[in-house]
């Protein structure tokens, strides 16, 4: 039973981190709120296009916030949310692969992105495996 409580805590912590990231982008848009980096990394050359894309990025930040909320809820209601957490973990791993679509391996494997990329491609599949194994132990 102790391992399940540890799993619950890990899931809640992951959810809190995802919410943090979702708020940073969801409320800050392309420029973010600056919680992870400075806000002056982009200059606007086409205001109308920027505002359209900024709105889309804020939406994606809101989705990420919702994913984080699902993880937190799942940490407290593991039996009901286990399959949802497994699916979300798989989705995050698949989404991590989309980083490679930029064809900029220097960016993907940079110190700024590599930890996130590794967590997406290794950490979330491991979390999904842990969720699956822990469910079999409960039966």
mmCIF file with all atom_site columns, C-alpha atoms in Angstrom:
data_model
loop_
_atom_site.group_PDB
_atom_site.id
_atom_site.type_symbol
_atom_site.label_atom_id
_atom_site.label_alt_id
_atom_site.label_comp_id
_atom_site.label_asym_id
_atom_site.label_entity_id
_atom_site.label_seq_id
_atom_site.pdbx_PDB_ins_code
_atom_site.Cartn_x
_atom_site.Cartn_y
_atom_site.Cartn_z
_atom_site.occupancy
_atom_site.B_iso_or_equiv
_atom_site.pdbx_formal_charge
_atom_site.auth_seq_id
_atom_site.auth_comp_id
_atom_site.auth_asym_id
_atom_site.auth_atom_id
_atom_site.pdbx_PDB_model_num
ATOM 1   C CA . UNK A 1 1   ? 0.000   0.000  0.000   1.00 0.00 ? 1   UNK A CA 1
ATOM 2   C CA . UNK A 1 2   ? 2.930   2.342  0.645   1.00 0.00 ? 2   UNK A CA 1
ATOM 3   C CA . UNK A 1 3   ? 3.972   2.288  -3.031  1.00 0.00 ? 3   UNK A CA 1
ATOM 4   C CA . UNK A 1 4   ? 0.492   3.344  -4.111  1.00 0.00 ? 4   UNK A CA 1
ATOM 5   C CA . UNK A 1 5   ? 0.636   6.356  -1.778  1.00 0.00 ? 5   UNK A CA 1
ATOM 6   C CA . UNK A 1 6   ? 4.010   7.295  -3.258  1.00 0.00 ? 6   UNK A CA 1
ATOM 7   C CA . UNK A 1 7   ? 2.501   6.972  -6.736  1.00 0.00 ? 7   UNK A CA 1
ATOM 8   C CA . UNK A 1 8   ? -0.370  9.245  -5.716  1.00 0.00 ? 8   UNK A CA 1
ATOM 9   C CA . UNK A 1 9   ? 2.059   11.871 -4.435  1.00 0.00 ? 9   UNK A CA 1
ATOM 10  C CA . UNK A 1 10  ? 4.163   11.676 -7.614  1.00 0.00 ? 10  UNK A CA 1
ATOM 11  C CA . UNK A 1 11  ? 1.047   12.092 -9.768  1.00 0.00 ? 11  UNK A CA 1
ATOM 12  C CA . UNK A 1 12  ? -0.082  15.139 -7.762  1.00 0.00 ? 12  UNK A CA 1
ATOM 13  C CA . UNK A 1 13  ? 3.384   16.734 -7.993  1.00 0.00 ? 13  UNK A CA 1
ATOM 14  C CA . UNK A 1 14  ? 3.489   16.133 -11.749 1.00 0.00 ? 14  UNK A CA 1
ATOM 15  C CA . UNK A 1 15  ? 0.034   17.694 -12.004 1.00 0.00 ? 15  UNK A CA 1
ATOM 16  C CA . UNK A 1 16  ? 1.161   20.767 -10.070 1.00 0.00 ? 16  UNK A CA 1
ATOM 17  C CA . UNK A 1 17  ? 4.184   21.215 -12.375 1.00 0.00 ? 17  UNK A CA 1
ATOM 18  C CA . UNK A 1 18  ? 1.992   20.858 -15.463 1.00 0.00 ? 18  UNK A CA 1
ATOM 19  C CA . UNK A 1 19  ? -0.465  23.427 -14.063 1.00 0.00 ? 19  UNK A CA 1
ATOM 20  C CA . UNK A 1 20  ? 2.442   25.814 -13.446 1.00 0.00 ? 20  UNK A CA 1
ATOM 21  C CA . UNK A 1 21  ? 3.548   25.422 -17.076 1.00 0.00 ? 21  UNK A CA 1
ATOM 22  C CA . UNK A 1 22  ? -0.029  25.761 -18.340 1.00 0.00 ? 22  UNK A CA 1
ATOM 23  C CA . UNK A 1 23  ? -0.591  28.980 -16.409 1.00 0.00 ? 23  UNK A CA 1
ATOM 24  C CA . UNK A 1 24  ? 2.707   30.424 -17.630 1.00 0.00 ? 24  UNK A CA 1
ATOM 25  C CA . UNK A 1 25  ? 1.681   29.959 -21.262 1.00 0.00 ? 25  UNK A CA 1
ATOM 26  C CA . UNK A 1 26  ? -2.099  30.132 -20.905 1.00 0.00 ? 26  UNK A CA 1
ATOM 27  C CA . UNK A 1 27  ? -2.055  33.481 -19.153 1.00 0.00 ? 27  UNK A CA 1
ATOM 28  C CA . UNK A 1 28  ? 1.085   34.828 -20.806 1.00 0.00 ? 28  UNK A CA 1
ATOM 29  C CA . UNK A 1 29  ? 0.672   33.661 -24.393 1.00 0.00 ? 29  UNK A CA 1
ATOM 30  C CA . UNK A 1 30  ? 3.657   33.394 -26.702 1.00 0.00 ? 30  UNK A CA 1
ATOM 31  C CA . UNK A 1 31  ? 5.680   35.741 -24.508 1.00 0.00 ? 31  UNK A CA 1
ATOM 32  C CA . UNK A 1 32  ? 4.613   33.731 -21.407 1.00 0.00 ? 32  UNK A CA 1
ATOM 33  C CA . UNK A 1 33  ? 4.456   35.214 -17.928 1.00 0.00 ? 33  UNK A CA 1
ATOM 34  C CA . UNK A 1 34  ? 8.231   34.873 -17.753 1.00 0.00 ? 34  UNK A CA 1
ATOM 35  C CA . UNK A 1 35  ? 8.237   32.165 -15.075 1.00 0.00 ? 35  UNK A CA 1
ATOM 36  C CA . UNK A 1 36  ? 10.731  30.039 -17.018 1.00 0.00 ? 36  UNK A CA 1
ATOM 37  C CA . UNK A 1 37  ? 12.624  32.601 -19.079 1.00 0.00 ? 37  UNK A CA 1
ATOM 38  C CA . UNK A 1 38  ? 12.601  36.257 -19.967 1.00 0.00 ? 38  UNK A CA 1
ATOM 39  C CA . UNK A 1 39  ? 9.616   37.612 -21.890 1.00 0.00 ? 39  UNK A CA 1
ATOM 40  C CA . UNK A 1 40  ? 11.653  39.567 -24.424 1.00 0.00 ? 40  UNK A CA 1
ATOM 41  C CA . UNK A 1 41  ? 12.756  36.656 -26.603 1.00 0.00 ? 41  UNK A CA 1
ATOM 42  C CA . UNK A 1 42  ? 10.365  37.499 -29.437 1.00 0.00 ? 42  UNK A CA 1
ATOM 43  C CA . UNK A 1 43  ? 9.700   40.633 -31.443 1.00 0.00 ? 43  UNK A CA 1
ATOM 44  C CA . UNK A 1 44  ? 6.401   41.282 -33.186 1.00 0.00 ? 44  UNK A CA 1
ATOM 45  C CA . UNK A 1 45  ? 6.606   42.179 -36.867 1.00 0.00 ? 45  UNK A CA 1
ATOM 46  C CA . UNK A 1 46  ? 2.960   41.472 -37.750 1.00 0.00 ? 46  UNK A CA 1
ATOM 47  C CA . UNK A 1 47  ? 0.622   42.397 -34.901 1.00 0.00 ? 47  UNK A CA 1
ATOM 48  C CA . UNK A 1 48  ? -2.532  40.817 -36.345 1.00 0.00 ? 48  UNK A CA 1
ATOM 49  C CA . UNK A 1 49  ? -0.847  37.452 -36.984 1.00 0.00 ? 49  UNK A CA 1
ATOM 50  C CA . UNK A 1 50  ? 0.884   37.614 -33.606 1.00 0.00 ? 50  UNK A CA 1
ATOM 51  C CA . UNK A 1 51  ? -2.405  38.139 -31.768 1.00 0.00 ? 51  UNK A CA 1
ATOM 52  C CA . UNK A 1 52  ? -4.020  35.246 -33.648 1.00 0.00 ? 52  UNK A CA 1
ATOM 53  C CA . UNK A 1 53  ? -1.136  32.884 -32.881 1.00 0.00 ? 53  UNK A CA 1
ATOM 54  C CA . UNK A 1 54  ? -0.920  34.213 -29.309 1.00 0.00 ? 54  UNK A CA 1
ATOM 55  C CA . UNK A 1 55  ? -4.575  33.297 -28.823 1.00 0.00 ? 55  UNK A CA 1
ATOM 56  C CA . UNK A 1 56  ? -3.905  29.770 -30.103 1.00 0.00 ? 56  UNK A CA 1
ATOM 57  C CA . UNK A 1 57  ? -0.922  29.408 -27.752 1.00 0.00 ? 57  UNK A CA 1
ATOM 58  C CA . UNK A 1 58  ? -3.035  30.619 -24.803 1.00 0.00 ? 58  UNK A CA 1
ATOM 59  C CA . UNK A 1 59  ? -5.603  27.938 -25.689 1.00 0.00 ? 59  UNK A CA 1
ATOM 60  C CA . UNK A 1 60  ? -2.869  25.280 -25.719 1.00 0.00 ? 60  UNK A CA 1
ATOM 61  C CA . UNK A 1 61  ? -1.690  26.592 -22.337 1.00 0.00 ? 61  UNK A CA 1
ATOM 62  C CA . UNK A 1 62  ? -5.243  26.177 -21.067 1.00 0.00 ? 62  UNK A CA 1
ATOM 63  C CA . UNK A 1 63  ? -5.318  22.609 -22.344 1.00 0.00 ? 63  UNK A CA 1
ATOM 64  C CA . UNK A 1 64  ? -2.027  21.950 -20.553 1.00 0.00 ? 64  UNK A CA 1
ATOM 65  C CA . UNK A 1 65  ? -3.534  23.463 -17.377 1.00 0.00 ? 65  UNK A CA 1
ATOM 66  C CA . UNK A 1 66  ? -6.443  21.019 -17.753 1.00 0.00 ? 66  UNK A CA 1
ATOM 67  C CA . UNK A 1 67  ? -4.049  18.090 -18.173 1.00 0.00 ? 67  UNK A CA 1
ATOM 68  C CA . UNK A 1 68  ? -2.342  19.135 -14.954 1.00 0.00 ? 68  UNK A CA 1
ATOM 69  C CA . UNK A 1 69  ? -5.681  19.374 -13.169 1.00 0.00 ? 69  UNK A CA 1
ATOM 70  C CA . UNK A 1 70  ? -6.533  15.844 -14.363 1.00 0.00 ? 70  UNK A CA 1
ATOM 71  C CA . UNK A 1 71  ? -3.251  14.590 -12.895 1.00 0.00 ? 71  UNK A CA 1
ATOM 72  C CA . UNK A 1 72  ? -3.980  16.244 -9.544  1.00 0.00 ? 72  UNK A CA 1
ATOM 73  C CA . UNK A 1 73  ? -7.508  14.844 -9.464  1.00 0.00 ? 73  UNK A CA 1
ATOM 74  C CA . UNK A 1 74  ? -6.099  11.459 -10.472 1.00 0.00 ? 74  UNK A CA 1
ATOM 75  C CA . UNK A 1 75  ? -3.638  11.575 -7.601  1.00 0.00 ? 75  UNK A CA 1
ATOM 76  C CA . UNK A 1 76  ? -6.569  11.790 -5.197  1.00 0.00 ? 76  UNK A CA 1
ATOM 77  C CA . UNK A 1 77  ? -8.939  9.478  -7.090  1.00 0.00 ? 77  UNK A CA 1
ATOM 78  C CA . UNK A 1 78  ? -6.533  6.918  -8.528  1.00 0.00 ? 78  UNK A CA 1
ATOM 79  C CA . UNK A 1 79  ? -9.045  4.107  -9.005  1.00 0.00 ? 79  UNK A CA 1
ATOM 80  C CA . UNK A 1 80  ? -11.369 6.258  -11.095 1.00 0.00 ? 80  UNK A CA 1
ATOM 81  C CA . UNK A 1 81  ? -8.662  8.113  -13.041 1.00 0.00 ? 81  UNK A CA 1
ATOM 82  C CA . UNK A 1 82  ? -5.951  5.491  -13.546 1.00 0.00 ? 82  UNK A CA 1
ATOM 83  C CA . UNK A 1 83  ? -6.849  4.796  -17.186 1.00 0.00 ? 83  UNK A CA 1
ATOM 84  C CA . UNK A 1 84  ? -7.108  8.532  -17.883 1.00 0.00 ? 84  UNK A CA 1
ATOM 85  C CA . UNK A 1 85  ? -3.650  9.086  -16.388 1.00 0.00 ? 85  UNK A CA 1
ATOM 86  C CA . UNK A 1 86  ? -2.218  6.260  -18.499 1.00 0.00 ? 86  UNK A CA 1
ATOM 87  C CA . UNK A 1 87  ? -3.748  7.761  -21.650 1.00 0.00 ? 87  UNK A CA 1
ATOM 88  C CA . UNK A 1 88  ? -2.515  11.268 -20.765 1.00 0.00 ? 88  UNK A CA 1
ATOM 89  C CA . UNK A 1 89  ? 0.977   9.904  -20.100 1.00 0.00 ? 89  UNK A CA 1
ATOM 90  C CA . UNK A 1 90  ? 0.968   8.222  -23.513 1.00 0.00 ? 90  UNK A CA 1
ATOM 91  C CA . UNK A 1 91  ? -0.285  11.427 -25.153 1.00 0.00 ? 91  UNK A CA 1
ATOM 92  C CA . UNK A 1 92  ? 2.508   13.435 -23.532 1.00 0.00 ? 92  UNK A CA 1
ATOM 93  C CA . UNK A 1 93  ? 5.108   10.933 -24.755 1.00 0.00 ? 93  UNK A CA 1
ATOM 94  C CA . UNK A 1 94  ? 3.699   11.123 -28.289 1.00 0.00 ? 94  UNK A CA 1
ATOM 95  C CA . UNK A 1 95  ? 3.594   14.925 -28.105 1.00 0.00 ? 95  UNK A CA 1
ATOM 96  C CA . UNK A 1 96  ? 7.256   14.891 -27.074 1.00 0.00 ? 96  UNK A CA 1
ATOM 97  C CA . UNK A 1 97  ? 8.073   13.194 -30.364 1.00 0.00 ? 97  UNK A CA 1
ATOM 98  C CA . UNK A 1 98  ? 6.605   16.207 -32.169 1.00 0.00 ? 98  UNK A CA 1
ATOM 99  C CA . UNK A 1 99  ? 9.590   18.222 -30.930 1.00 0.00 ? 99  UNK A CA 1
ATOM 100 C CA . UNK A 1 100 ? 11.601  16.337 -33.525 1.00 0.00 ? 100 UNK A CA 1
ATOM 101 C CA . UNK A 1 101 ? 9.438   17.764 -36.318 1.00 0.00 ? 101 UNK A CA 1
ATOM 102 C CA . UNK A 1 102 ? 11.412  21.019 -36.151 1.00 0.00 ? 102 UNK A CA 1
ATOM 103 C CA . UNK A 1 103 ? 14.413  19.084 -37.501 1.00 0.00 ? 103 UNK A CA 1
ATOM 104 C CA . UNK A 1 104 ? 16.501  21.236 -35.145 1.00 0.00 ? 104 UNK A CA 1
ATOM 105 C CA . UNK A 1 105 ? 18.272  18.611 -33.067 1.00 0.00 ? 105 UNK A CA 1
ATOM 106 C CA . UNK A 1 106 ? 20.491  21.320 -31.617 1.00 0.00 ? 106 UNK A CA 1
ATOM 107 C CA . UNK A 1 107 ? 17.411  22.879 -30.049 1.00 0.00 ? 107 UNK A CA 1
ATOM 108 C CA . UNK A 1 108 ? 15.780  19.635 -28.938 1.00 0.00 ? 108 UNK A CA 1
ATOM 109 C CA . UNK A 1 109 ? 18.970  18.363 -27.337 1.00 0.00 ? 109 UNK A CA 1
ATOM 110 C CA . UNK A 1 110 ? 19.957  21.721 -25.846 1.00 0.00 ? 110 UNK A CA 1
ATOM 111 C CA . UNK A 1 111 ? 20.234  22.168 -22.100 1.00 0.00 ? 111 UNK A CA 1
ATOM 112 C CA . UNK A 1 112 ? 17.007  24.203 -22.172 1.00 0.00 ? 112 UNK A CA 1
ATOM 113 C CA . UNK A 1 113 ? 14.876  21.486 -23.799 1.00 0.00 ? 113 UNK A CA 1
ATOM 114 C CA . UNK A 1 114 ? 16.612  18.128 -23.256 1.00 0.00 ? 114 UNK A CA 1
ATOM 115 C CA . UNK A 1 115 ? 15.331  17.625 -19.685 1.00 0.00 ? 115 UNK A CA 1
ATOM 116 C CA . UNK A 1 116 ? 11.714  18.153 -20.772 1.00 0.00 ? 116 UNK A CA 1
ATOM 117 C CA . UNK A 1 117 ? 12.231  15.980 -23.840 1.00 0.00 ? 117 UNK A CA 1
ATOM 118 C CA . UNK A 1 118 ? 13.733  13.184 -21.737 1.00 0.00 ? 118 UNK A CA 1
ATOM 119 C CA . UNK A 1 119 ? 10.918  13.384 -19.216 1.00 0.00 ? 119 UNK A CA 1
ATOM 120 C CA . UNK A 1 120 ? 8.343   13.248 -22.015 1.00 0.00 ? 120 UNK A CA 1
ATOM 121 C CA . UNK A 1 121 ? 9.938   10.274 -23.789 1.00 0.00 ? 121 UNK A CA 1
ATOM 122 C CA . UNK A 1 122 ? 11.168  8.339  -20.739 1.00 0.00 ? 122 UNK A CA 1
ATOM 123 C CA . UNK A 1 123 ? 9.468   9.677  -17.617 1.00 0.00 ? 123 UNK A CA 1
ATOM 124 C CA . UNK A 1 124 ? 5.873   9.565  -18.804 1.00 0.00 ? 124 UNK A CA 1
ATOM 125 C CA . UNK A 1 125 ? 6.111   6.042  -20.271 1.00 0.00 ? 125 UNK A CA 1
ATOM 126 C CA . UNK A 1 126 ? 7.641   4.936  -16.957 1.00 0.00 ? 126 UNK A CA 1
ATOM 127 C CA . UNK A 1 127 ? 4.789   6.639  -15.111 1.00 0.00 ? 127 UNK A CA 1
ATOM 128 C CA . UNK A 1 128 ? 2.262   4.848  -17.331 1.00 0.00 ? 128 UNK A CA 1
ATOM 129 C CA . UNK A 1 129 ? 3.998   1.536  -16.597 1.00 0.00 ? 129 UNK A CA 1
ATOM 130 C CA . UNK A 1 130 ? 3.939   2.268  -12.871 1.00 0.00 ? 130 UNK A CA 1
ATOM 131 C CA . UNK A 1 131 ? 0.222   3.063  -13.077 1.00 0.00 ? 131 UNK A CA 1
ATOM 132 C CA . UNK A 1 132 ? -0.441  -0.206 -14.925 1.00 0.00 ? 132 UNK A CA 1
ATOM 133 C CA . UNK A 1 133 ? 1.624   -2.319 -12.529 1.00 0.00 ? 133 UNK A CA 1
ATOM 134 C CA . UNK A 1 134 ? 0.136   -0.689 -9.437  1.00 0.00 ? 134 UNK A CA 1
ATOM 135 C CA . UNK A 1 135 ? -3.361  -1.455 -10.722 1.00 0.00 ? 135 UNK A CA 1
ATOM 136 C CA . UNK A 1 136 ? -2.504  -5.147 -11.000 1.00 0.00 ? 136 UNK A CA 1
ATOM 137 C CA . UNK A 1 137 ? -1.229  -5.113 -7.415  1.00 0.00 ? 137 UNK A CA 1
ATOM 138 C CA . UNK A 1 138 ? -4.517  -3.675 -6.147  1.00 0.00 ? 138 UNK A CA 1
ATOM 139 C CA . UNK A 1 139 ? -6.603  -6.484 -7.675  1.00 0.00 ? 139 UNK A CA 1
#
